[in-house]
């Protein structure tokens, strides 16, 4: 499913009545099955852009073309689980057609088997994030939107989940938009990276990654990262904190 | 256990007071119990209690369902809120007695008038509570439901209703106690049966044991319904909340 984003501007009115420009003109398109990665400093407007793309915020200038029949899976920046439903019910409510086998597999991969019947209030933030991932995967989305899905997970688990996202994206065409602060995640998962400016966000640089995802070894990834750092250190918005620093 | 102690204490205080004041003004517990047994044996107690409970149930269900629906609408739709608000304030401040008397004058001394009058008294508080609850709904969960394309009914049942449940429970509880009080007045003024009617008769005859027999039986029934129905519902509605220490 092709996703076409042509936002020409987005402003917020503060309680005091002033207007804040959050998004400058932003234009890009993702082909079916392509993984786009948005990288930008905190507060630059990434989540705002995702909300517009998903149709949750209609108060903006420009247009977004998203096939209306596309099934959408979303991992919000906060888990947004229903506190009064168990983990399993949370997933099933969003994905009523999911098979038992598929659900069991997802829970196994995300190490949630022991938590099926727990309520979200009984989960750590990391666990809740994994439930949110399970929910997004369970709907077998055509369009997958991930807002910093791997934050607050330990390196090992984050690495495994990243591989899971890669597997999912490889298994069938899922047009994916990923927001991350980790250059490592971006380079391992993305087909195209969009580096955003501080607020109001605009695209500073669009970097396609030529090597197919399956063929990217550790050496290739290190080389791409080094190349990015050489090209323009400030393109990453100065926000390079995250696991990739280590 | 503590409840039993508390109840025993009540009996002791009552009995002592009865001995001090004298049987005509305040009969002792056994005297009242005698009347209760006699009324129960003749079937009158159950007849009147049943009539009152039926009125409570009908008026309560009517007011809760209508009030919840209106409150939800007013919480969601600004126009509805603007239109409904003056009426709400009027109804909230209208004394129960006025509503009951007007209902009997306009609709006659009928069952429908009584039930409508009781329901109208309860309606505005249900509206206000549910409007509050609807305004407090978590928008981010609505967004989640809309992104995952949950059908309207499923979203309402699993996303909205659980958030409203504590408000429904609160409104049911306060509403029930309001209805308990008003139903007796409505019966006193214009019904030929029910606990309120019997209390009116006892009052005219200054028959204190009879008055107490009906009042206390009624109070006991209220207590049982509150603990057996309302409290479990409240607990069920909020079972997902982490327990307070
Ligand atoms: N509802 C709102 N009303 C007013 N301002 C808002 C609103 N939502 C977001 N903003 C502002 O818009 C800007 C962008 O917010 P957004 O959440 O999109 O940032 P972000 O890029 O996702 O940041 P982060 O990486 O920290 O998640 C911020 O400056 C924020 O203060
Ligand atoms: Mg954000």
Short mmCIF file of C-alpha atoms and ligand atoms in Angstrom, two decimals:
data_model
loop_
_atom_site.label_atom_id
_atom_site.label_comp_id
_atom_site.label_asym_id
_atom_site.label_seq_id
_atom_site.Cartn_x
_atom_site.Cartn_y
_atom_site.Cartn_z
CA UNK A 1 0.00 0.00 0.00
CA UNK A 2 1.45 3.30 -1.05
CA UNK A 3 1.53 6.06 1.48
CA UNK A 4 1.77 9.61 0.24
CA UNK A 5 2.41 12.46 2.61
CA UNK A 6 2.11 16.06 1.45
CA UNK A 7 1.79 18.18 4.55
CA UNK A 8 2.25 21.89 3.90
CA UNK A 9 1.97 23.03 7.49
CA UNK A 10 0.63 22.36 10.96
CA UNK A 11 0.21 24.83 13.78
CA UNK A 12 -0.97 24.47 17.34
CA UNK A 13 -2.74 27.20 19.26
CA UNK A 14 -1.48 27.45 22.81
CA UNK A 15 -3.84 28.12 25.70
CA UNK A 16 -2.61 31.72 25.68
CA UNK A 17 -3.79 32.10 22.09
CA UNK A 18 -0.42 32.20 20.34
CA UNK A 19 0.15 29.90 17.41
CA UNK A 20 3.10 27.53 17.26
CA UNK A 21 4.29 26.18 13.98
CA UNK A 22 5.05 22.50 14.46
CA UNK A 23 5.43 21.17 10.94
CA UNK A 24 6.98 22.95 7.97
CA UNK A 25 6.15 21.63 4.50
CA UNK A 26 6.97 17.92 4.42
CA UNK A 27 6.61 15.79 1.37
CA UNK A 28 7.49 12.14 0.90
CA UNK A 29 5.97 8.88 -0.26
CA UNK A 30 6.54 5.29 0.79
CA UNK A 31 6.06 2.52 -1.73
CA UNK A 32 4.27 -0.65 -0.78
CA UNK A 33 6.48 -2.64 1.57
CA UNK A 34 8.98 0.13 2.08
CA UNK A 35 10.28 1.06 5.52
CA UNK A 36 10.70 4.78 6.16
CA UNK A 37 12.45 5.98 9.27
CA UNK A 38 11.94 9.39 10.82
CA UNK A 39 14.83 10.66 12.92
CA UNK A 40 14.69 14.01 14.60
CA UNK A 41 15.22 15.84 17.86
CA UNK A 42 12.74 15.49 20.67
CA UNK A 43 9.75 17.77 20.28
CA UNK A 44 10.29 18.42 16.58
CA UNK A 45 6.85 17.14 15.61
CA UNK A 46 7.28 13.46 14.76
CA UNK A 47 4.34 12.17 16.79
CA UNK A 48 2.24 15.05 15.48
CA UNK A 49 3.07 13.97 11.93
CA UNK A 50 2.13 10.37 12.65
CA UNK A 51 -1.22 11.49 14.07
CA UNK A 52 -1.91 13.42 10.89
CA UNK A 53 -0.91 10.49 8.71
CA UNK A 54 -3.23 8.17 10.63
CA UNK A 55 -6.14 10.56 10.29
CA UNK A 56 -6.36 11.30 14.02
CA UNK A 57 -5.68 15.00 13.49
CA UNK A 58 -7.47 16.62 10.57
CA UNK A 59 -6.58 20.16 11.46
CA UNK A 60 -3.57 20.69 9.19
CA UNK A 61 -2.72 22.06 5.76
CA UNK A 62 -1.95 19.72 2.91
CA UNK A 63 -3.08 16.20 2.24
CA UNK A 64 -2.22 12.61 3.06
CA UNK A 65 -3.14 9.78 0.74
CA UNK A 66 -3.62 6.47 2.50
CA UNK A 67 -5.61 3.63 0.90
CA UNK A 68 -8.87 3.61 2.84
CA UNK A 69 -9.02 -0.17 2.94
CA UNK A 70 -5.53 -0.47 4.40
CA UNK A 71 -5.34 -2.24 7.73
CA UNK A 72 -3.33 -0.16 10.14
CA UNK A 73 -1.18 -1.35 13.01
CA UNK A 74 0.14 1.27 15.36
CA UNK A 75 2.47 1.37 18.31
CA UNK A 76 1.90 4.67 20.05
CA UNK A 77 4.67 6.35 21.95
CA UNK A 78 2.89 5.34 25.16
CA UNK A 79 1.45 1.81 25.18
CA UNK A 80 -2.23 2.91 25.23
CA UNK A 81 -3.59 -0.39 26.47
CA UNK A 82 -7.05 -0.77 27.95
CA UNK A 83 -6.35 -0.99 31.70
CA UNK A 84 -9.59 -2.93 32.32
CA UNK A 85 -8.84 -5.70 29.85
CA UNK A 86 -6.25 -8.43 30.14
CA UNK A 87 -3.19 -8.55 27.91
CA UNK A 88 -4.76 -11.18 25.69
CA UNK A 89 -8.07 -9.31 25.45
CA UNK A 90 -6.22 -6.12 24.56
CA UNK A 91 -4.67 -7.85 21.58
CA UNK A 92 -7.81 -9.70 20.53
CA UNK A 93 -9.99 -6.60 20.68
CA UNK A 94 -7.78 -4.85 18.16
CA UNK A 95 -7.29 -8.00 16.10
CA UNK A 96 -10.47 -10.11 16.35
CA UNK A 97 -9.42 -12.31 13.43
CA UNK A 98 -6.09 -13.38 14.86
CA UNK A 99 -5.72 -17.16 15.12
CA UNK A 100 -4.78 -18.85 18.37
CA UNK A 101 -1.59 -20.16 16.81
CA UNK A 102 -0.55 -16.75 15.57
CA UNK A 103 -1.30 -15.20 18.95
CA UNK A 104 0.67 -17.88 20.76
CA UNK A 105 3.60 -17.32 18.44
CA UNK A 106 3.52 -13.55 18.97
CA UNK A 107 3.40 -13.97 22.72
CA UNK A 108 6.27 -16.42 22.56
CA UNK A 109 8.45 -14.12 20.49
CA UNK A 110 7.66 -11.13 22.68
CA UNK A 111 8.07 -13.21 25.85
CA UNK A 112 4.57 -12.40 27.04
CA UNK A 113 3.31 -15.96 27.60
CA UNK A 114 3.40 -15.59 31.37
CA UNK A 115 1.43 -12.36 31.20
CA UNK A 116 -1.53 -13.30 29.00
CA UNK A 117 -4.09 -12.89 31.73
CA UNK A 118 -2.47 -9.96 33.52
CA UNK A 119 -3.98 -6.51 33.48
CA UNK A 120 -1.87 -3.66 32.10
CA UNK A 121 -1.58 -2.11 35.57
CA UNK A 122 0.42 -5.17 36.58
CA UNK A 123 2.98 -4.79 33.81
CA UNK A 124 6.26 -2.91 33.66
CA UNK A 125 6.54 -0.26 30.99
CA UNK A 126 8.75 -2.53 28.92
CA UNK A 127 6.18 -5.33 29.09
CA UNK A 128 3.37 -2.95 28.20
CA UNK A 129 5.33 -1.80 25.16
CA UNK A 130 5.68 -5.40 24.05
CA UNK A 131 1.93 -5.88 24.37
CA UNK A 132 1.47 -2.81 22.20
CA UNK A 133 3.82 -4.39 19.65
CA UNK A 134 1.93 -7.67 19.81
CA UNK A 135 -1.31 -5.81 19.18
CA UNK A 136 0.09 -3.98 16.18
CA UNK A 137 1.53 -7.18 14.68
CA UNK A 138 -1.59 -9.24 15.39
CA UNK A 139 -3.75 -7.19 13.04
CA UNK A 140 -1.42 -8.20 10.15
CA UNK A 141 -1.24 -4.61 9.03
CA UNK A 142 -0.81 -3.24 5.54
CA UNK A 143 0.50 -0.05 7.09
CA UNK A 144 2.55 -0.22 10.25
CA UNK A 145 3.34 2.90 12.23
CA UNK A 146 5.80 2.64 15.09
CA UNK A 147 6.49 5.58 17.39
CA UNK A 148 9.71 4.74 19.25
CA UNK A 149 8.61 1.14 19.83
CA UNK A 150 11.88 -0.06 21.31
CA UNK A 151 12.38 2.63 23.92
CA UNK A 152 12.77 1.40 27.52
CA UNK A 153 13.69 -2.15 26.50
CA UNK A 154 17.06 -3.68 27.28
CA UNK A 155 19.57 -4.05 24.44
CA UNK A 156 19.15 -7.78 24.00
CA UNK A 157 15.38 -7.66 23.84
CA UNK A 158 15.37 -4.55 21.68
CA UNK A 159 17.70 -6.33 19.27
CA UNK A 160 15.42 -9.35 19.09
CA UNK A 161 12.31 -7.25 18.59
CA UNK A 162 14.05 -5.30 15.88
CA UNK A 163 14.76 -8.59 14.12
CA UNK A 164 11.09 -9.50 14.57
CA UNK A 165 10.01 -6.26 12.95
CA UNK A 166 12.41 -7.01 10.11
CA UNK A 167 10.98 -10.53 9.75
CA UNK A 168 7.44 -9.23 9.72
CA UNK A 169 8.24 -6.62 7.12
CA UNK A 170 9.97 -9.24 5.00
CA UNK A 171 7.15 -11.78 5.27
CA UNK A 172 4.65 -9.66 3.37
CA UNK A 173 4.50 -6.14 2.06
CA UNK A 174 3.99 -3.87 5.04
CA UNK A 175 4.47 -0.19 4.42
CA UNK A 176 6.19 0.90 7.60
CA UNK A 177 6.91 4.23 9.18
CA UNK A 178 9.24 4.09 12.15
CA UNK A 179 10.19 6.88 14.51
CA UNK A 180 13.38 6.28 16.43
CA UNK A 181 16.22 8.08 18.13
CA UNK A 182 18.53 5.15 17.52
CA UNK A 183 20.63 5.42 14.39
CA UNK A 184 21.43 1.74 14.76
CA UNK A 185 17.75 0.74 14.57
CA UNK A 186 17.26 3.14 11.69
CA UNK A 187 20.10 1.72 9.63
CA UNK A 188 19.20 -1.89 10.37
CA UNK A 189 15.51 -1.55 9.59
CA UNK A 190 15.07 1.33 7.18
CA UNK A 191 14.92 1.49 3.42
CA UNK A 192 14.98 5.25 3.55
CA UNK A 193 15.91 7.53 6.40
CA UNK A 194 14.43 10.98 6.83
CA UNK A 195 16.40 13.32 9.03
CA UNK A 196 14.20 16.04 10.46
CA UNK A 197 15.06 19.52 11.68
CA UNK A 198 14.08 20.88 15.08
CA UNK A 199 10.57 22.34 15.29
CA UNK A 200 9.01 23.25 12.89
CA UNK A 201 10.06 19.95 11.37
CA UNK A 202 11.16 19.75 7.78
CA UNK A 203 13.15 17.06 6.03
CA UNK A 204 16.85 17.97 6.21
CA UNK A 205 18.04 14.94 4.32
CA UNK A 206 16.59 11.83 2.78
CA UNK A 207 19.02 8.94 2.77
CA UNK A 208 18.17 5.78 0.85
CA UNK A 209 19.94 2.63 1.95
CA UNK A 210 20.93 0.63 -1.11
CA UNK A 211 21.78 -2.72 0.43
CA UNK A 212 18.72 -4.95 0.94
CA UNK A 213 17.86 -5.51 4.60
CA UNK A 214 18.70 -9.23 4.63
CA UNK A 215 22.15 -8.55 3.18
CA UNK A 216 23.16 -5.92 5.68
CA UNK A 217 25.89 -7.43 7.83
CA UNK A 218 27.41 -5.77 10.84
CA UNK A 219 30.26 -4.42 8.71
CA UNK A 220 27.89 -2.89 6.17
CA UNK A 221 25.85 -1.31 8.93
CA UNK A 222 28.93 0.16 10.58
CA UNK A 223 30.00 1.54 7.21
CA UNK A 224 26.59 3.14 6.58
CA UNK A 225 26.62 4.70 10.02
CA UNK A 226 30.12 6.02 9.54
CA UNK A 227 29.10 7.42 6.18
CA UNK A 228 26.11 9.17 7.74
CA UNK A 229 28.24 10.65 10.48
CA UNK A 230 30.75 11.93 7.90
CA UNK A 231 28.14 13.41 5.58
CA UNK A 232 26.65 15.84 8.01
CA UNK A 233 26.86 15.34 11.74
CA UNK A 234 24.23 18.00 12.36
CA UNK A 235 21.73 16.26 10.12
CA UNK A 236 20.92 13.99 12.99
CA UNK A 237 19.60 16.95 14.85
CA UNK A 238 22.19 16.62 17.58
CA UNK A 239 20.00 13.93 19.09
CA UNK A 240 22.21 10.90 18.99
CA UNK A 241 21.56 9.61 22.42
CA UNK A 242 20.32 6.06 22.53
CA UNK A 243 21.68 2.62 22.29
CA UNK A 244 23.73 3.31 19.17
CA UNK A 245 26.22 5.38 21.13
CA UNK A 246 27.47 2.47 23.18
CA UNK B 1 -18.50 -9.27 63.15
CA UNK B 2 -18.07 -5.54 63.67
CA UNK B 3 -21.41 -5.05 61.96
CA UNK B 4 -23.10 -7.36 64.42
CA UNK B 5 -21.60 -5.50 67.36
CA UNK B 6 -22.75 -2.25 65.87
CA UNK B 7 -26.25 -3.65 65.34
CA UNK B 8 -26.40 -5.00 68.89
CA UNK B 9 -25.36 -1.61 70.21
CA UNK B 10 -28.21 -0.03 68.25
CA UNK B 11 -30.70 -2.43 69.83
CA UNK B 12 -29.36 -1.74 73.31
CA UNK B 13 -29.65 2.03 72.86
CA UNK B 14 -33.15 1.66 71.43
CA UNK B 15 -34.32 -0.61 74.20
CA UNK B 16 -32.92 1.64 76.94
CA UNK B 17 -34.49 4.71 75.36
CA UNK B 18 -37.83 2.88 75.06
CA UNK B 19 -37.72 2.03 78.76
CA UNK B 20 -36.93 5.64 79.65
CA UNK B 21 -39.45 7.32 77.32
CA UNK B 22 -42.29 4.85 77.62
CA UNK B 23 -44.03 2.54 75.19
CA UNK B 24 -46.45 4.97 73.59
CA UNK B 25 -43.82 7.24 72.05
CA UNK B 26 -41.08 4.70 71.51
CA UNK B 27 -42.10 1.04 71.67
CA UNK B 28 -39.46 -1.50 72.63
CA UNK B 29 -37.91 -3.82 70.01
CA UNK B 30 -40.10 -6.86 70.92
CA UNK B 31 -43.26 -4.75 70.58
CA UNK B 32 -42.24 -3.68 67.08
CA UNK B 33 -41.23 -7.21 66.19
CA UNK B 34 -44.69 -8.43 67.22
CA UNK B 35 -46.32 -6.01 64.78
CA UNK B 36 -43.89 -7.04 62.04
CA UNK B 37 -44.74 -10.71 62.54
CA UNK B 38 -48.46 -10.02 62.58
CA UNK B 39 -48.29 -7.92 59.41
CA UNK B 40 -46.10 -10.52 57.73
CA UNK B 41 -48.52 -13.31 58.71
CA UNK B 42 -51.48 -11.45 57.22
CA UNK B 43 -49.46 -10.82 54.05
CA UNK B 44 -49.96 -7.05 54.23
CA UNK B 45 -46.29 -6.41 54.87
CA UNK B 46 -45.21 -8.18 51.72
CA UNK B 47 -47.95 -6.59 49.65
CA UNK B 48 -46.95 -3.08 50.60
CA UNK B 49 -43.25 -3.78 50.44
CA UNK B 50 -43.69 -5.38 47.04
CA UNK B 51 -45.64 -2.41 45.72
CA UNK B 52 -42.98 -0.01 46.91
CA UNK B 53 -40.12 -2.10 45.53
CA UNK B 54 -41.82 -2.38 42.15
CA UNK B 55 -42.18 1.41 41.98
CA UNK B 56 -38.55 1.87 43.02
CA UNK B 57 -37.36 -0.60 40.41
CA UNK B 58 -39.36 0.94 37.57
CA UNK B 59 -38.55 4.53 38.42
CA UNK B 60 -34.91 3.70 39.03
CA UNK B 61 -34.43 1.84 35.75
CA UNK B 62 -36.27 4.54 33.85
CA UNK B 63 -34.27 7.38 35.37
CA UNK B 64 -30.92 5.59 35.10
CA UNK B 65 -31.26 4.58 31.48
CA UNK B 66 -32.72 7.86 30.30
CA UNK B 67 -30.38 9.92 32.48
CA UNK B 68 -27.29 7.99 31.40
CA UNK B 69 -28.16 8.35 27.73
CA UNK B 70 -28.82 12.08 28.05
CA UNK B 71 -25.69 12.58 30.15
CA UNK B 72 -23.54 10.72 27.62
CA UNK B 73 -25.00 12.78 24.78
CA UNK B 74 -24.41 16.02 26.66
CA UNK B 75 -20.84 15.00 27.44
CA UNK B 76 -20.10 14.17 23.81
CA UNK B 77 -22.06 16.79 21.87
CA UNK B 78 -21.56 20.44 22.70
CA UNK B 79 -24.88 21.51 21.20
CA UNK B 80 -26.80 19.00 23.32
CA UNK B 81 -24.98 20.29 26.38
CA UNK B 82 -25.91 23.89 25.58
CA UNK B 83 -29.55 23.01 24.95
CA UNK B 84 -29.94 20.69 27.91
CA UNK B 85 -28.09 22.66 30.54
CA UNK B 86 -30.86 25.14 31.54
CA UNK B 87 -33.34 22.27 31.91
CA UNK B 88 -30.87 20.37 33.96
CA UNK B 89 -30.38 23.26 36.36
CA UNK B 90 -34.14 23.73 36.64
CA UNK B 91 -34.76 20.04 37.38
CA UNK B 92 -31.86 19.83 39.82
CA UNK B 93 -33.30 22.64 41.90
CA UNK B 94 -36.96 21.70 41.72
CA UNK B 95 -38.08 20.33 45.11
CA UNK B 96 -39.23 16.71 44.98
CA UNK B 97 -42.57 17.67 46.52
CA UNK B 98 -43.35 20.10 43.69
CA UNK B 99 -42.69 17.47 41.06
CA UNK B 100 -44.81 14.88 42.82
CA UNK B 101 -47.76 17.22 43.42
CA UNK B 102 -47.68 18.56 39.86
CA UNK B 103 -47.48 15.05 38.45
CA UNK B 104 -50.56 13.99 40.42
CA UNK B 105 -52.45 17.13 39.37
CA UNK B 106 -51.60 16.79 35.70
CA UNK B 107 -51.70 13.02 35.29
CA UNK B 108 -54.16 12.12 38.03
CA UNK B 109 -53.51 9.90 41.06
CA UNK B 110 -52.17 7.14 38.86
CA UNK B 111 -49.34 4.65 39.01
CA UNK B 112 -47.75 6.22 35.95
CA UNK B 113 -47.79 9.66 37.56
CA UNK B 114 -46.12 8.32 40.70
CA UNK B 115 -43.38 6.49 38.82
CA UNK B 116 -42.76 9.40 36.47
CA UNK B 117 -42.52 11.82 39.38
CA UNK B 118 -39.97 9.62 41.17
CA UNK B 119 -37.96 9.14 37.97
CA UNK B 120 -37.92 12.86 37.21
CA UNK B 121 -36.48 13.55 40.64
CA UNK B 122 -33.63 11.14 40.05
CA UNK B 123 -33.02 11.95 36.39
CA UNK B 124 -30.95 15.17 36.65
CA UNK B 125 -28.36 13.74 39.04
CA UNK B 126 -27.84 10.78 36.72
CA UNK B 127 -27.41 13.18 33.80
CA UNK B 128 -24.87 15.30 35.66
CA UNK B 129 -22.81 12.33 36.84
CA UNK B 130 -22.72 10.66 33.44
CA UNK B 131 -21.90 13.94 31.71
CA UNK B 132 -18.94 14.31 34.06
CA UNK B 133 -17.88 10.75 33.29
CA UNK B 134 -18.17 11.28 29.56
CA UNK B 135 -16.11 14.45 29.73
CA UNK B 136 -13.41 12.56 31.59
CA UNK B 137 -13.11 9.87 28.89
CA UNK B 138 -9.54 9.21 27.80
CA UNK B 139 -9.15 10.61 24.29
CA UNK B 140 -5.96 8.69 23.65
CA UNK B 141 -7.88 5.42 23.98
CA UNK B 142 -10.53 6.69 21.55
CA UNK B 143 -7.69 7.34 19.13
CA UNK B 144 -6.36 3.84 19.66
CA UNK B 145 -9.80 2.39 18.89
CA UNK B 146 -10.10 4.49 15.77
CA UNK B 147 -6.62 3.60 14.46
CA UNK B 148 -7.36 -0.10 14.88
CA UNK B 149 -10.73 0.47 13.18
CA UNK B 150 -12.74 -1.02 16.03
CA UNK B 151 -16.41 -1.11 15.12
CA UNK B 152 -18.49 1.44 16.99
CA UNK B 153 -20.22 -0.99 19.29
CA UNK B 154 -17.06 -2.84 20.24
CA UNK B 155 -15.30 0.42 21.02
CA UNK B 156 -18.23 1.58 23.09
CA UNK B 157 -18.42 -1.66 25.03
CA UNK B 158 -14.71 -2.18 25.67
CA UNK B 159 -13.24 1.31 25.58
CA UNK B 160 -15.98 3.70 26.70
CA UNK B 161 -18.26 1.68 29.01
CA UNK B 162 -15.54 0.53 31.42
CA UNK B 163 -14.55 4.15 31.90
CA UNK B 164 -18.15 5.10 32.57
CA UNK B 165 -18.86 2.16 34.89
CA UNK B 166 -17.60 3.88 38.06
CA UNK B 167 -19.79 6.87 37.24
CA UNK B 168 -22.78 4.64 36.58
CA UNK B 169 -22.16 2.89 39.88
CA UNK B 170 -21.84 6.17 41.76
CA UNK B 171 -24.98 7.49 40.14
CA UNK B 172 -26.84 4.25 40.85
CA UNK B 173 -25.87 4.38 44.48
CA UNK B 174 -26.75 8.02 45.10
CA UNK B 175 -29.80 7.65 42.89
CA UNK B 176 -31.09 4.64 44.73
CA UNK B 177 -30.91 6.39 48.09
CA UNK B 178 -32.73 9.35 46.57
CA UNK B 179 -35.43 7.09 45.15
CA UNK B 180 -35.84 5.28 48.47
CA UNK B 181 -36.66 8.59 50.10
CA UNK B 182 -38.91 9.99 47.41
CA UNK B 183 -40.95 6.88 46.78
CA UNK B 184 -42.43 7.05 50.28
CA UNK B 185 -43.51 10.66 49.81
CA UNK B 186 -45.12 9.85 46.47
CA UNK B 187 -46.99 6.95 48.05
CA UNK B 188 -48.06 8.99 51.03
CA UNK B 189 -49.56 11.64 48.79
CA UNK B 190 -51.34 9.63 46.18
CA UNK B 191 -51.20 5.85 46.29
CA UNK B 192 -53.52 3.38 48.04
CA UNK B 193 -50.72 0.95 48.94
CA UNK B 194 -47.00 0.75 49.58
CA UNK B 195 -44.82 1.41 52.60
CA UNK B 196 -45.37 5.17 52.30
CA UNK B 197 -49.13 4.71 52.37
CA UNK B 198 -48.92 2.49 55.47
CA UNK B 199 -46.69 5.01 57.22
CA UNK B 200 -49.26 7.69 56.45
CA UNK B 201 -52.00 5.57 57.99
CA UNK B 202 -49.89 4.83 61.06
CA UNK B 203 -49.17 8.53 61.43
CA UNK B 204 -52.85 9.42 61.35
CA UNK B 205 -53.53 6.87 64.07
CA UNK B 206 -50.36 7.75 66.00
CA UNK B 207 -49.60 4.04 65.79
CA UNK B 208 -45.85 4.15 66.49
CA UNK B 209 -45.18 0.37 66.60
CA UNK B 210 -46.78 -0.01 63.15
CA UNK B 211 -44.86 3.00 61.85
CA UNK B 212 -41.59 1.57 63.09
CA UNK B 213 -42.41 -1.92 61.90
CA UNK B 214 -42.85 -0.72 58.32
CA UNK B 215 -39.97 1.78 58.40
CA UNK B 216 -37.48 -0.71 59.80
CA UNK B 217 -38.46 -3.51 57.45
CA UNK B 218 -38.10 -1.08 54.60
CA UNK B 219 -34.69 0.07 55.87
CA UNK B 220 -33.57 -3.56 56.19
CA UNK B 221 -34.59 -4.29 52.60
CA UNK B 222 -32.69 -1.19 51.42
CA UNK B 223 -29.62 -2.32 53.32
CA UNK B 224 -29.75 -5.80 51.81
CA UNK B 225 -30.15 -4.48 48.27
CA UNK B 226 -27.30 -2.01 48.73
CA UNK B 227 -24.88 -4.60 50.04
CA UNK B 228 -26.00 -7.50 47.86
CA UNK B 229 -26.38 -5.65 44.55
CA UNK B 230 -24.92 -2.17 44.44
CA UNK B 231 -21.65 -2.78 46.24
CA UNK B 232 -20.70 -5.94 44.30
CA UNK B 233 -21.46 -4.08 41.06
CA UNK B 234 -19.17 -1.26 42.12
CA UNK B 235 -16.44 -3.71 43.05
CA UNK B 236 -16.83 -5.50 39.74
CA UNK B 237 -16.69 -2.26 37.77
CA UNK B 238 -13.39 -1.29 39.33
CA UNK B 239 -11.75 -4.71 39.69
CA UNK B 240 -8.99 -3.85 37.20
CA UNK B 241 -7.77 -1.00 39.39
CA UNK B 242 -4.69 -1.95 41.38
CA UNK B 243 -5.78 -2.53 44.97
CA UNK B 244 -5.22 0.28 47.37
CA UNK B 245 -3.04 -0.79 50.27
N1 LIG C 1 -2.09 19.18 21.55
C1 LIG C 1 -1.06 20.03 21.48
N2 LIG C 1 -1.25 21.35 21.73
C2 LIG C 1 -0.22 22.21 21.64
N3 LIG C 1 1.02 21.86 21.33
C3 LIG C 1 1.29 20.57 21.07
C4 LIG C 1 0.27 19.58 21.13
N4 LIG C 1 0.81 18.39 20.84
C5 LIG C 1 2.11 18.62 20.60
N5 LIG C 1 2.41 19.92 20.73
C6 LIG C 1 3.72 20.53 20.52
O1 LIG C 1 4.17 20.15 19.24
C7 LIG C 1 5.54 19.86 19.27
C8 LIG C 1 5.80 18.51 18.66
O2 LIG C 1 5.28 17.51 19.51
P1 LIG C 1 5.47 15.98 19.14
O3 LIG C 1 4.81 15.18 20.19
O4 LIG C 1 5.01 15.77 17.75
O5 LIG C 1 7.04 15.81 19.24
P2 LIG C 1 7.95 14.55 18.93
O6 LIG C 1 8.80 14.88 17.77
O7 LIG C 1 7.12 13.33 18.83
O8 LIG C 1 8.86 14.49 20.24
P3 LIG C 1 9.42 13.23 21.04
O9 LIG C 1 10.60 12.71 20.31
O10 LIG C 1 9.81 13.80 22.36
O11 LIG C 1 8.31 12.25 21.16
C9 LIG C 1 6.01 19.99 20.69
O12 LIG C 1 6.70 21.22 20.82
C10 LIG C 1 4.74 20.01 21.50
O13 LIG C 1 4.89 20.89 22.57
MG1 LIG C 2 6.81 11.72 19.98
#
